[in-house]
PDB file of C-alpha atoms in Angstrom:
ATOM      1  CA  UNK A   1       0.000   0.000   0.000  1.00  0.00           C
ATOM      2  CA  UNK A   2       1.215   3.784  -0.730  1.00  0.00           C
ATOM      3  CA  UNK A   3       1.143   5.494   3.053  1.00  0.00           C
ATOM      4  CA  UNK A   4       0.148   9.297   2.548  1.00  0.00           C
ATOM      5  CA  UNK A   5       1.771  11.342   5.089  1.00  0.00           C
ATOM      6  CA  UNK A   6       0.796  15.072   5.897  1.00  0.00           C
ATOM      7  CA  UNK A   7       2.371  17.671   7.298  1.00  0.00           C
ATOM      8  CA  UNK A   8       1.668  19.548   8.792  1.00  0.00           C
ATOM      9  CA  UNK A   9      -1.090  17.866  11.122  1.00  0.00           C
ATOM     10  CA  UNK A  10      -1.983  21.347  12.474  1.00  0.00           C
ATOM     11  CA  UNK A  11      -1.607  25.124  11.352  1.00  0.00           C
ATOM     12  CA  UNK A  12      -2.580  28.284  13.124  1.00  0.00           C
ATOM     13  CA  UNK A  13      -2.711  31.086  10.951  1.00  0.00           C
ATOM     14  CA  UNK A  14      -4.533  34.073  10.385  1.00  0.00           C
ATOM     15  CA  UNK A  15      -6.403  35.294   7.890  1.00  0.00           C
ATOM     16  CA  UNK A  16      -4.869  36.851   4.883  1.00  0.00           C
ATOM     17  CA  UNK A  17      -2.354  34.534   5.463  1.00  0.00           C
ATOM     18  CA  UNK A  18      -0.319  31.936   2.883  1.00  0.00           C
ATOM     19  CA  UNK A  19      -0.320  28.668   3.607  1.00  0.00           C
ATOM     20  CA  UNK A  20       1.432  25.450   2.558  1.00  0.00           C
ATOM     21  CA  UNK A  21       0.192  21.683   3.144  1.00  0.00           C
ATOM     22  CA  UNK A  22       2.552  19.245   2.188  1.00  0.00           C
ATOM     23  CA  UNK A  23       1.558  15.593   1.654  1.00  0.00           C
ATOM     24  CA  UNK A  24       4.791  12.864   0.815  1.00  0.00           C
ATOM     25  CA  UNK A  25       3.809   9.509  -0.600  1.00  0.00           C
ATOM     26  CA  UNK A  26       5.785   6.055   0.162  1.00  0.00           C
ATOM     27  CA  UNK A  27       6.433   5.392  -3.175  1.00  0.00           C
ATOM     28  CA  UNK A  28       6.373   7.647  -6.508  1.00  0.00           C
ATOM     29  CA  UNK A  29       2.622   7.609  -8.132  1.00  0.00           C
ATOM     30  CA  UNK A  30       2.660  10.458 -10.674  1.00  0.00           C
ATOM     31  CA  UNK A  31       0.432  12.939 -10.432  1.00  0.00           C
ATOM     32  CA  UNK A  32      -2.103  10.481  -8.909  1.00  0.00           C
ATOM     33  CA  UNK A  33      -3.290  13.000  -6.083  1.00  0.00           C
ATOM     34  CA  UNK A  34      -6.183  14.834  -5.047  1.00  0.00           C
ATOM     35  CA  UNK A  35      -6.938  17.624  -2.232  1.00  0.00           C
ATOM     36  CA  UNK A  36     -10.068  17.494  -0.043  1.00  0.00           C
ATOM     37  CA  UNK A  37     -11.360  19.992   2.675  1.00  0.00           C
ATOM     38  CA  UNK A  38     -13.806  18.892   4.966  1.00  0.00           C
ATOM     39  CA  UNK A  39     -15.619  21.240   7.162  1.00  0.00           C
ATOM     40  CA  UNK A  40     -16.972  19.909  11.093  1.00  0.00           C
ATOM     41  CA  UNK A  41     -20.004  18.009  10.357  1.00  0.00           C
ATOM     42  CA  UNK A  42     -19.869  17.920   6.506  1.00  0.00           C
ATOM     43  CA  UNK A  43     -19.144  15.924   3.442  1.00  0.00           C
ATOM     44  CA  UNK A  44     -15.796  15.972   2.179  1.00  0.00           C
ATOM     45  CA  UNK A  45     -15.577  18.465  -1.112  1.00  0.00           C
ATOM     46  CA  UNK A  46     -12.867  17.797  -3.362  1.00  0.00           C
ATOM     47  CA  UNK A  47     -10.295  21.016  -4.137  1.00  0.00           C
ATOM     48  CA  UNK A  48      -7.621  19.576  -6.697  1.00  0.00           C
ATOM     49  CA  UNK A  49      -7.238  16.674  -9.023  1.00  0.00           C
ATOM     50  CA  UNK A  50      -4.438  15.239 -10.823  1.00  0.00           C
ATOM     51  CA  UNK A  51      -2.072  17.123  -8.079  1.00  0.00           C
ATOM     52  CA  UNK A  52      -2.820  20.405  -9.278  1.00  0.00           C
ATOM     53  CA  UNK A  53      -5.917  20.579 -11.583  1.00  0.00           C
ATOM     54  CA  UNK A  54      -8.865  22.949  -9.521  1.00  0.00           C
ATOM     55  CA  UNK A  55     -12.190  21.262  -9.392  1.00  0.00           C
ATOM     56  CA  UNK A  56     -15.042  23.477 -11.088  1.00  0.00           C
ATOM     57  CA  UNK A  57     -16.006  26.071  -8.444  1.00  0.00           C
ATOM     58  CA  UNK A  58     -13.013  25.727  -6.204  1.00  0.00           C
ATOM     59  CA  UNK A  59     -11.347  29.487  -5.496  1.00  0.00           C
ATOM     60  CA  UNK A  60      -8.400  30.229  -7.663  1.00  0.00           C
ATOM     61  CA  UNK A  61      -6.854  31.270  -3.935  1.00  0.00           C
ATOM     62  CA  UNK A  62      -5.831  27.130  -3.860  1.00  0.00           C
ATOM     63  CA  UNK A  63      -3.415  25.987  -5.857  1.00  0.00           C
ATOM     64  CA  UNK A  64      -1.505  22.231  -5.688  1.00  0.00           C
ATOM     65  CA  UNK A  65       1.934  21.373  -7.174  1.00  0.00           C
ATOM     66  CA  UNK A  66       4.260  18.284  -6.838  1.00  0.00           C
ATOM     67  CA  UNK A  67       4.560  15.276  -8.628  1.00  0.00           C
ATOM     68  CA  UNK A  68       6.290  11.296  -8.212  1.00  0.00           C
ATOM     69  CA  UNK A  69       6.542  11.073  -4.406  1.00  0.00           C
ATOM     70  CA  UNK A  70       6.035  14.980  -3.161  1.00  0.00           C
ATOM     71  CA  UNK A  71       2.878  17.058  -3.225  1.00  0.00           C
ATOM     72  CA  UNK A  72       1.663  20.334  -1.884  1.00  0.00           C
ATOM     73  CA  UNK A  73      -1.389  22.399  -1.328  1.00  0.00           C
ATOM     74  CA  UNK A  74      -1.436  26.333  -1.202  1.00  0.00           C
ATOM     75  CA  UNK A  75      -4.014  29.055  -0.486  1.00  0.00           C
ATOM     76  CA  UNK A  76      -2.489  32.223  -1.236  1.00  0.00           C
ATOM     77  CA  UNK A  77      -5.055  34.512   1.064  1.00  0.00           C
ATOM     78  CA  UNK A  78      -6.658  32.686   3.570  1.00  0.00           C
ATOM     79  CA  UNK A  79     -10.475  33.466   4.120  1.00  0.00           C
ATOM     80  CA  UNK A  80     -12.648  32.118   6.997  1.00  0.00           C
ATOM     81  CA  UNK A  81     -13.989  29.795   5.086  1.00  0.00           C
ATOM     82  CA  UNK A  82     -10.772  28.484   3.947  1.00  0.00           C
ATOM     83  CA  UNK A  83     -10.788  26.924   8.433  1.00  0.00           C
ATOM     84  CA  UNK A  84     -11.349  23.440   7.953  1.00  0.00           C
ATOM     85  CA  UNK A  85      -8.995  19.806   7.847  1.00  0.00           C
ATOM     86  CA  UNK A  86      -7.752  19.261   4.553  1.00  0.00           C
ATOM     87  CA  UNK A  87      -6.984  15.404   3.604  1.00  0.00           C
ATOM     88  CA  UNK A  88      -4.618  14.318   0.117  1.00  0.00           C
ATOM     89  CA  UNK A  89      -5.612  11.152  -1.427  1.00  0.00           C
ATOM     90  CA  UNK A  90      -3.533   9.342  -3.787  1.00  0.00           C
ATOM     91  CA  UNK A  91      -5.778   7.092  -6.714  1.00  0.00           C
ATOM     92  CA  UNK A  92      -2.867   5.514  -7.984  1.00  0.00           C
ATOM     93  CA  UNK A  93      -3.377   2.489  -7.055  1.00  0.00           C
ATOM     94  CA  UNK A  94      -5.897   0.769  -5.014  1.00  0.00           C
ATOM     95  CA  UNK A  95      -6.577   1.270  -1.668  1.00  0.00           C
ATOM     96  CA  UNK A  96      -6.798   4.573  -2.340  1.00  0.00           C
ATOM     97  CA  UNK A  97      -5.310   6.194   0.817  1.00  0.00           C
ATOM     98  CA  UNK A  98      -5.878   9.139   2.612  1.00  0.00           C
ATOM     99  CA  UNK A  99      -3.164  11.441   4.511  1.00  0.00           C
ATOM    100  CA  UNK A 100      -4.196  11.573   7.859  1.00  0.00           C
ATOM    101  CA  UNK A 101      -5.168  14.788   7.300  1.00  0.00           C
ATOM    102  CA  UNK A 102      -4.448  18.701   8.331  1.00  0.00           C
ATOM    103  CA  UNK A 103      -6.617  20.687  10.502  1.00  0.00           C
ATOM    104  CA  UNK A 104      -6.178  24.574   9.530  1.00  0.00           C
ATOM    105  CA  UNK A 105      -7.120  26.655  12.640  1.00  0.00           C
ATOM    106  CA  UNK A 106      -7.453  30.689  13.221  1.00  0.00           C
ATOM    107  CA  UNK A 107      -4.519  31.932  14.993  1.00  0.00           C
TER     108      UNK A 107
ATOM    109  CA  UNK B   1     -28.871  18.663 -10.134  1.00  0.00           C
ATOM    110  CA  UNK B   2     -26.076  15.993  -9.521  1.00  0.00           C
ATOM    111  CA  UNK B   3     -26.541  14.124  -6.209  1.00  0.00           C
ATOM    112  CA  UNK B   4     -25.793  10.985  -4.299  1.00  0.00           C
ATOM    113  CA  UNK B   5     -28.222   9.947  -1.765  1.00  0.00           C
ATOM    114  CA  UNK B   6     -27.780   7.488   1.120  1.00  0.00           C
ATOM    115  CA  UNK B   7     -29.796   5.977   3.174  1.00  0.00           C
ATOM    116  CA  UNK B   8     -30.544   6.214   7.074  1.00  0.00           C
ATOM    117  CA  UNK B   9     -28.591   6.082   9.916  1.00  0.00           C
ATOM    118  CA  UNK B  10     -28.115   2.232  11.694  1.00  0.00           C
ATOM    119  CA  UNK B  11     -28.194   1.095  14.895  1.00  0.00           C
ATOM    120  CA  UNK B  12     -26.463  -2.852  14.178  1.00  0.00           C
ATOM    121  CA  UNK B  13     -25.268  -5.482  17.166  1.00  0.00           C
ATOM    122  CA  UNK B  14     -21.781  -7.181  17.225  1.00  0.00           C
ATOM    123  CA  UNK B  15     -21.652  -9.580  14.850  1.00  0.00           C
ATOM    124  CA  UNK B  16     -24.429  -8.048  12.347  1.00  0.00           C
ATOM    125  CA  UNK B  17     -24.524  -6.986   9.109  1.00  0.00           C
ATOM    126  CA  UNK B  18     -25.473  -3.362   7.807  1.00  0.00           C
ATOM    127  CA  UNK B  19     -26.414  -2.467   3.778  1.00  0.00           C
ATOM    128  CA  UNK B  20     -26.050   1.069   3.234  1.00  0.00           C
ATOM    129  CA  UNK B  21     -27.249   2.245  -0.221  1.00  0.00           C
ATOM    130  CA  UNK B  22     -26.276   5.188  -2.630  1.00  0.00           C
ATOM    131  CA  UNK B  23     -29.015   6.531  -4.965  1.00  0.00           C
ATOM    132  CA  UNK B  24     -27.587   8.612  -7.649  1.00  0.00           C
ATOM    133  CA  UNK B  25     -29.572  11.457 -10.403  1.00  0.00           C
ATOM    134  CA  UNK B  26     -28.171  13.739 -12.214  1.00  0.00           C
ATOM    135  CA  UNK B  27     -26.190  12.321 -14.172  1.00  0.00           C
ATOM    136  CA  UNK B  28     -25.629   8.739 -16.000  1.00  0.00           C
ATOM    137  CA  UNK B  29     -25.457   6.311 -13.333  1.00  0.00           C
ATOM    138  CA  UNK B  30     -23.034   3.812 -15.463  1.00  0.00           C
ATOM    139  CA  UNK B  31     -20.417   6.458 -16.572  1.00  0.00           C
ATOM    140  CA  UNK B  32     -19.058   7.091 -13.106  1.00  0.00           C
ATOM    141  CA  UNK B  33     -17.078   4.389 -10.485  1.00  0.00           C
ATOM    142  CA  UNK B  34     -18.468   4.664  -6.958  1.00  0.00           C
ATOM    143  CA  UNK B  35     -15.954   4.602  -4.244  1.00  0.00           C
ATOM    144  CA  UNK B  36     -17.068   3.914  -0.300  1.00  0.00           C
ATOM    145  CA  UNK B  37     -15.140   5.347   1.782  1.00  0.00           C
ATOM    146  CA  UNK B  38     -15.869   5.698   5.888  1.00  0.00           C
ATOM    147  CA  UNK B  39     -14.792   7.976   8.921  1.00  0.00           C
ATOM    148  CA  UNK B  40     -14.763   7.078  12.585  1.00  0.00           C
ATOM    149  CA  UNK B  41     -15.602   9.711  14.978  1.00  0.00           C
ATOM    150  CA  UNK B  42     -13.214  11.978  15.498  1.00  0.00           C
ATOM    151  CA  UNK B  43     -10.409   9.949  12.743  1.00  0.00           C
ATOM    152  CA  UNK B  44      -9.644  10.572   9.102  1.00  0.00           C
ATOM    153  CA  UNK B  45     -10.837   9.360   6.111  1.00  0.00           C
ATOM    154  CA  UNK B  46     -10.672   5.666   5.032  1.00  0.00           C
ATOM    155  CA  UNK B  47     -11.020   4.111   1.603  1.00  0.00           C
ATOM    156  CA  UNK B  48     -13.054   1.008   1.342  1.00  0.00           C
ATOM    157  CA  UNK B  49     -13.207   0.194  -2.153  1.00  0.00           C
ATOM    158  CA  UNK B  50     -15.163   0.766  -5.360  1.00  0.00           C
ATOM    159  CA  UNK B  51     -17.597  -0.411  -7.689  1.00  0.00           C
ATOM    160  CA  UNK B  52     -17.963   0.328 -11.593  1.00  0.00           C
ATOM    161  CA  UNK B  53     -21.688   0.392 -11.944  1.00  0.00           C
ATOM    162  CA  UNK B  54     -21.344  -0.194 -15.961  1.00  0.00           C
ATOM    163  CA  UNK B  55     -19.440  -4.026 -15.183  1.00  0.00           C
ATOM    164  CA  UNK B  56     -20.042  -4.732 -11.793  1.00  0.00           C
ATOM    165  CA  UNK B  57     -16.866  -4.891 -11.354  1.00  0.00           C
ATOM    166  CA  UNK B  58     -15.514  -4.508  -7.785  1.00  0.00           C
ATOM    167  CA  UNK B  59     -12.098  -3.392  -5.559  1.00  0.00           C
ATOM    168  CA  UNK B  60     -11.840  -3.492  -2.012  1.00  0.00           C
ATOM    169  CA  UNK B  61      -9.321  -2.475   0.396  1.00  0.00           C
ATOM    170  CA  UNK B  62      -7.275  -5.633   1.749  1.00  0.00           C
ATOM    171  CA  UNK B  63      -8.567  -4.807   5.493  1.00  0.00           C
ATOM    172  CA  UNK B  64     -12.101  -5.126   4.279  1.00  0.00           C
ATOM    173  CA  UNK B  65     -11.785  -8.181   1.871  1.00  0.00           C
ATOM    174  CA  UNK B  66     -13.993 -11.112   2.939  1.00  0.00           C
ATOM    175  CA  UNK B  67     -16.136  -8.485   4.892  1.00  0.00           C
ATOM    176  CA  UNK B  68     -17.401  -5.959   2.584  1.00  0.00           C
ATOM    177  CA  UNK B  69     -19.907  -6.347  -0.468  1.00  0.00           C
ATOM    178  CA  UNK B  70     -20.602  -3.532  -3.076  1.00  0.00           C
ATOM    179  CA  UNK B  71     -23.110  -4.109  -5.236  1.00  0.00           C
ATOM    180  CA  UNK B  72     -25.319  -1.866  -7.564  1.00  0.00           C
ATOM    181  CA  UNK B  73     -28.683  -2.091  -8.981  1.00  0.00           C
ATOM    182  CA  UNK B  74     -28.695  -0.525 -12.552  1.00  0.00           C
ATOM    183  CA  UNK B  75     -32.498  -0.301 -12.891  1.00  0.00           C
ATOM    184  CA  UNK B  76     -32.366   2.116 -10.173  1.00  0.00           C
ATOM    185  CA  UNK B  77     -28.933   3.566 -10.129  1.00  0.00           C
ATOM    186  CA  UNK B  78     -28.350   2.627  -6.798  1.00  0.00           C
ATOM    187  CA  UNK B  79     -25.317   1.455  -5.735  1.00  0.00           C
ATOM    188  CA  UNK B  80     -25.435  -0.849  -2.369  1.00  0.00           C
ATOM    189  CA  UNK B  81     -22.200  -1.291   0.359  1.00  0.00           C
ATOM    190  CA  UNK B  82     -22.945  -4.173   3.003  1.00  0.00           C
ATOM    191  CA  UNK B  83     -20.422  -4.856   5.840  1.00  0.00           C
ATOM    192  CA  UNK B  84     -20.465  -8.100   7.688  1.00  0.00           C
ATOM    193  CA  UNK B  85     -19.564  -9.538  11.122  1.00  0.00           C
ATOM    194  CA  UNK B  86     -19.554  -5.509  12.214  1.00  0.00           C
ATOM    195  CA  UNK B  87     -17.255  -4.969  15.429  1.00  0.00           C
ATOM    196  CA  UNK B  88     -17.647  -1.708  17.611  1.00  0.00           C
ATOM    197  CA  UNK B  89     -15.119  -0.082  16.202  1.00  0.00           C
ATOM    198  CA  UNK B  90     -16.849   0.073  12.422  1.00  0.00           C
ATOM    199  CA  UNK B  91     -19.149   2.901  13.828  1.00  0.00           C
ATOM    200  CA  UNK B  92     -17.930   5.421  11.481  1.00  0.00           C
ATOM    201  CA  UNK B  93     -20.121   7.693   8.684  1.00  0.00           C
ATOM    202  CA  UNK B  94     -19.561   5.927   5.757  1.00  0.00           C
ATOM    203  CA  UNK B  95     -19.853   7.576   2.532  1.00  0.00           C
ATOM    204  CA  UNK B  96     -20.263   6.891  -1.088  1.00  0.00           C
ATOM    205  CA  UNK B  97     -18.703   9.180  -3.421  1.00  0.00           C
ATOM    206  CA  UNK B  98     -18.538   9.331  -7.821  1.00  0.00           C
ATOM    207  CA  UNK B  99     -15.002   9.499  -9.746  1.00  0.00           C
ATOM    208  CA  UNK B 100     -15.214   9.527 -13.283  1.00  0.00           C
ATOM    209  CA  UNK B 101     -11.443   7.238 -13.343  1.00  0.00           C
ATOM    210  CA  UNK B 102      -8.859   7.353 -10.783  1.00  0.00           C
ATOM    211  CA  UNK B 103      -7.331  10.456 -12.127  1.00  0.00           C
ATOM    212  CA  UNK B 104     -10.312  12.736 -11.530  1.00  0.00           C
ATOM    213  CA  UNK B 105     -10.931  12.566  -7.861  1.00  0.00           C
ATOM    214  CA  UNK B 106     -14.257  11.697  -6.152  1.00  0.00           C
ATOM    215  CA  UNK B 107     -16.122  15.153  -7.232  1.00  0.00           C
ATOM    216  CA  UNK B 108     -19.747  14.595  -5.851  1.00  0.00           C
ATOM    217  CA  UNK B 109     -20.354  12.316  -2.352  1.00  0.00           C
ATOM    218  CA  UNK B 110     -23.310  11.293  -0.797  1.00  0.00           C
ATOM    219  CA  UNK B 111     -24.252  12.950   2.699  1.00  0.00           C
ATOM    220  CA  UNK B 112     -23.052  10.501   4.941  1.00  0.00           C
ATOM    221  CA  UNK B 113     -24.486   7.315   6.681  1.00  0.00           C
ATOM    222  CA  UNK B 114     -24.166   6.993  10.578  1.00  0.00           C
ATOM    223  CA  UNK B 115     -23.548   3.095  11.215  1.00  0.00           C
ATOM    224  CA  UNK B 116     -23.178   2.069  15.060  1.00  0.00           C
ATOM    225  CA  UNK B 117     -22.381  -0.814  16.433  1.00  0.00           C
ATOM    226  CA  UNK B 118     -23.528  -1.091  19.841  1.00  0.00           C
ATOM    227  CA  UNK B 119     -24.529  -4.402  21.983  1.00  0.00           C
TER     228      UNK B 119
END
């Protein structure tokens, strides 16, 4: 199995702020990785595909980059929306793993 | 619009089984793998597997093999998960989620299904 690992597991920051979520995979998988947020209480909504292609609706504020083994989510400005745990997922091969996930919190 | 929806929440013994189902509209049912994937209170996410609706076709995660069923019903475009000999700590949400291939991501997911196992 490809481990996922995120870092890191918690951020303060404030808003208007840059931030940078890194996710490292075991082995190299391409550009096999996605970006989800999830919000308390809510459905997981999926931010970036194909390590750095933004879903239809997501802010341009979020960006990904990386590719083989290293991978990292951005968001340039940060908004108070943006406060919520933020999970990579590689689909390169199956099971599909999860990082175990970043919780972004207001400083 | 596009939308998954999932049944109720279950209350299920040690030792019982649970089917959760996954209704999908919007959009055409066979052109679009469902994945399962479930979250324990308070944990992360976990993938469970997925089902091409078009074949029938199935993947599961190696922890789940020999416990986990996904089926679909075409006629209905409702795709089914069923986990066996449940232990306390499968009381998770489990969702089910659409990917149009592995490269695209799991874009639209179903609201969540509370499954407890309790004796």
């Amino acid at each position: 199995d490809i481990q996922m690992t995120q870092s890191p597991s918690s951020l303060s920051a404030s808003l208007g702020d840059r931030v940078t979520i890194t996710c490292r995979a075991s082995q190299s998988m391409s550009s096999y990785l996605n970006w989800y947020q999830q919000k308390p209480g809510k459905v997981p909504k999926l931010l970036i595909y194909d390590a750095s292609t933004l879903q239809t609706g997501v802010p341009s504020r979020f960006s990904g980059s990386g590719s083989g083994t290293d991978f990292t989510l951005s968001i340039s400005s940060l908004q108070p929306e943006d406060f919520a745990t933020y999970y990579c997922q590689q689909t390169y091969s199956t099971p599909y793993t999860f990082g175990q996930g970043t919780k972004l919190e207001i400083k | 619009q596009v939308q998954l929806v999932q049944s109720g929440a279950e209350v299920k013994k040690p030792g019982a089984s649970v089917k959760v189902s996954c209704k999908a509209s919007g959009y055409i049912f066979t052109g679009y793998y469902i994945y399962w994937v479930r979250q324990a209170p308070g944990q992360g996410l976990e993938w469970m597997g997925w089902i091409n609706p078009n074949s029938g076709d199935t993947n599961y995660a190696q922890k789940f093999q020999g416990r986990v069923i996904m089926t679909r019903d075409m006629s209905i475009n409702t795709a089914y998960m069923e986990l066996t000999r449940l232990r306390s700590d499968d009381t998770a949400e489990y969702y089910c989620a659409r990917g149009p291939s592995s490269l695209y991501g799991m874009d639209v997911w179903g609201q969540g299904t509370t499954v407890t196992v309790s004796s």
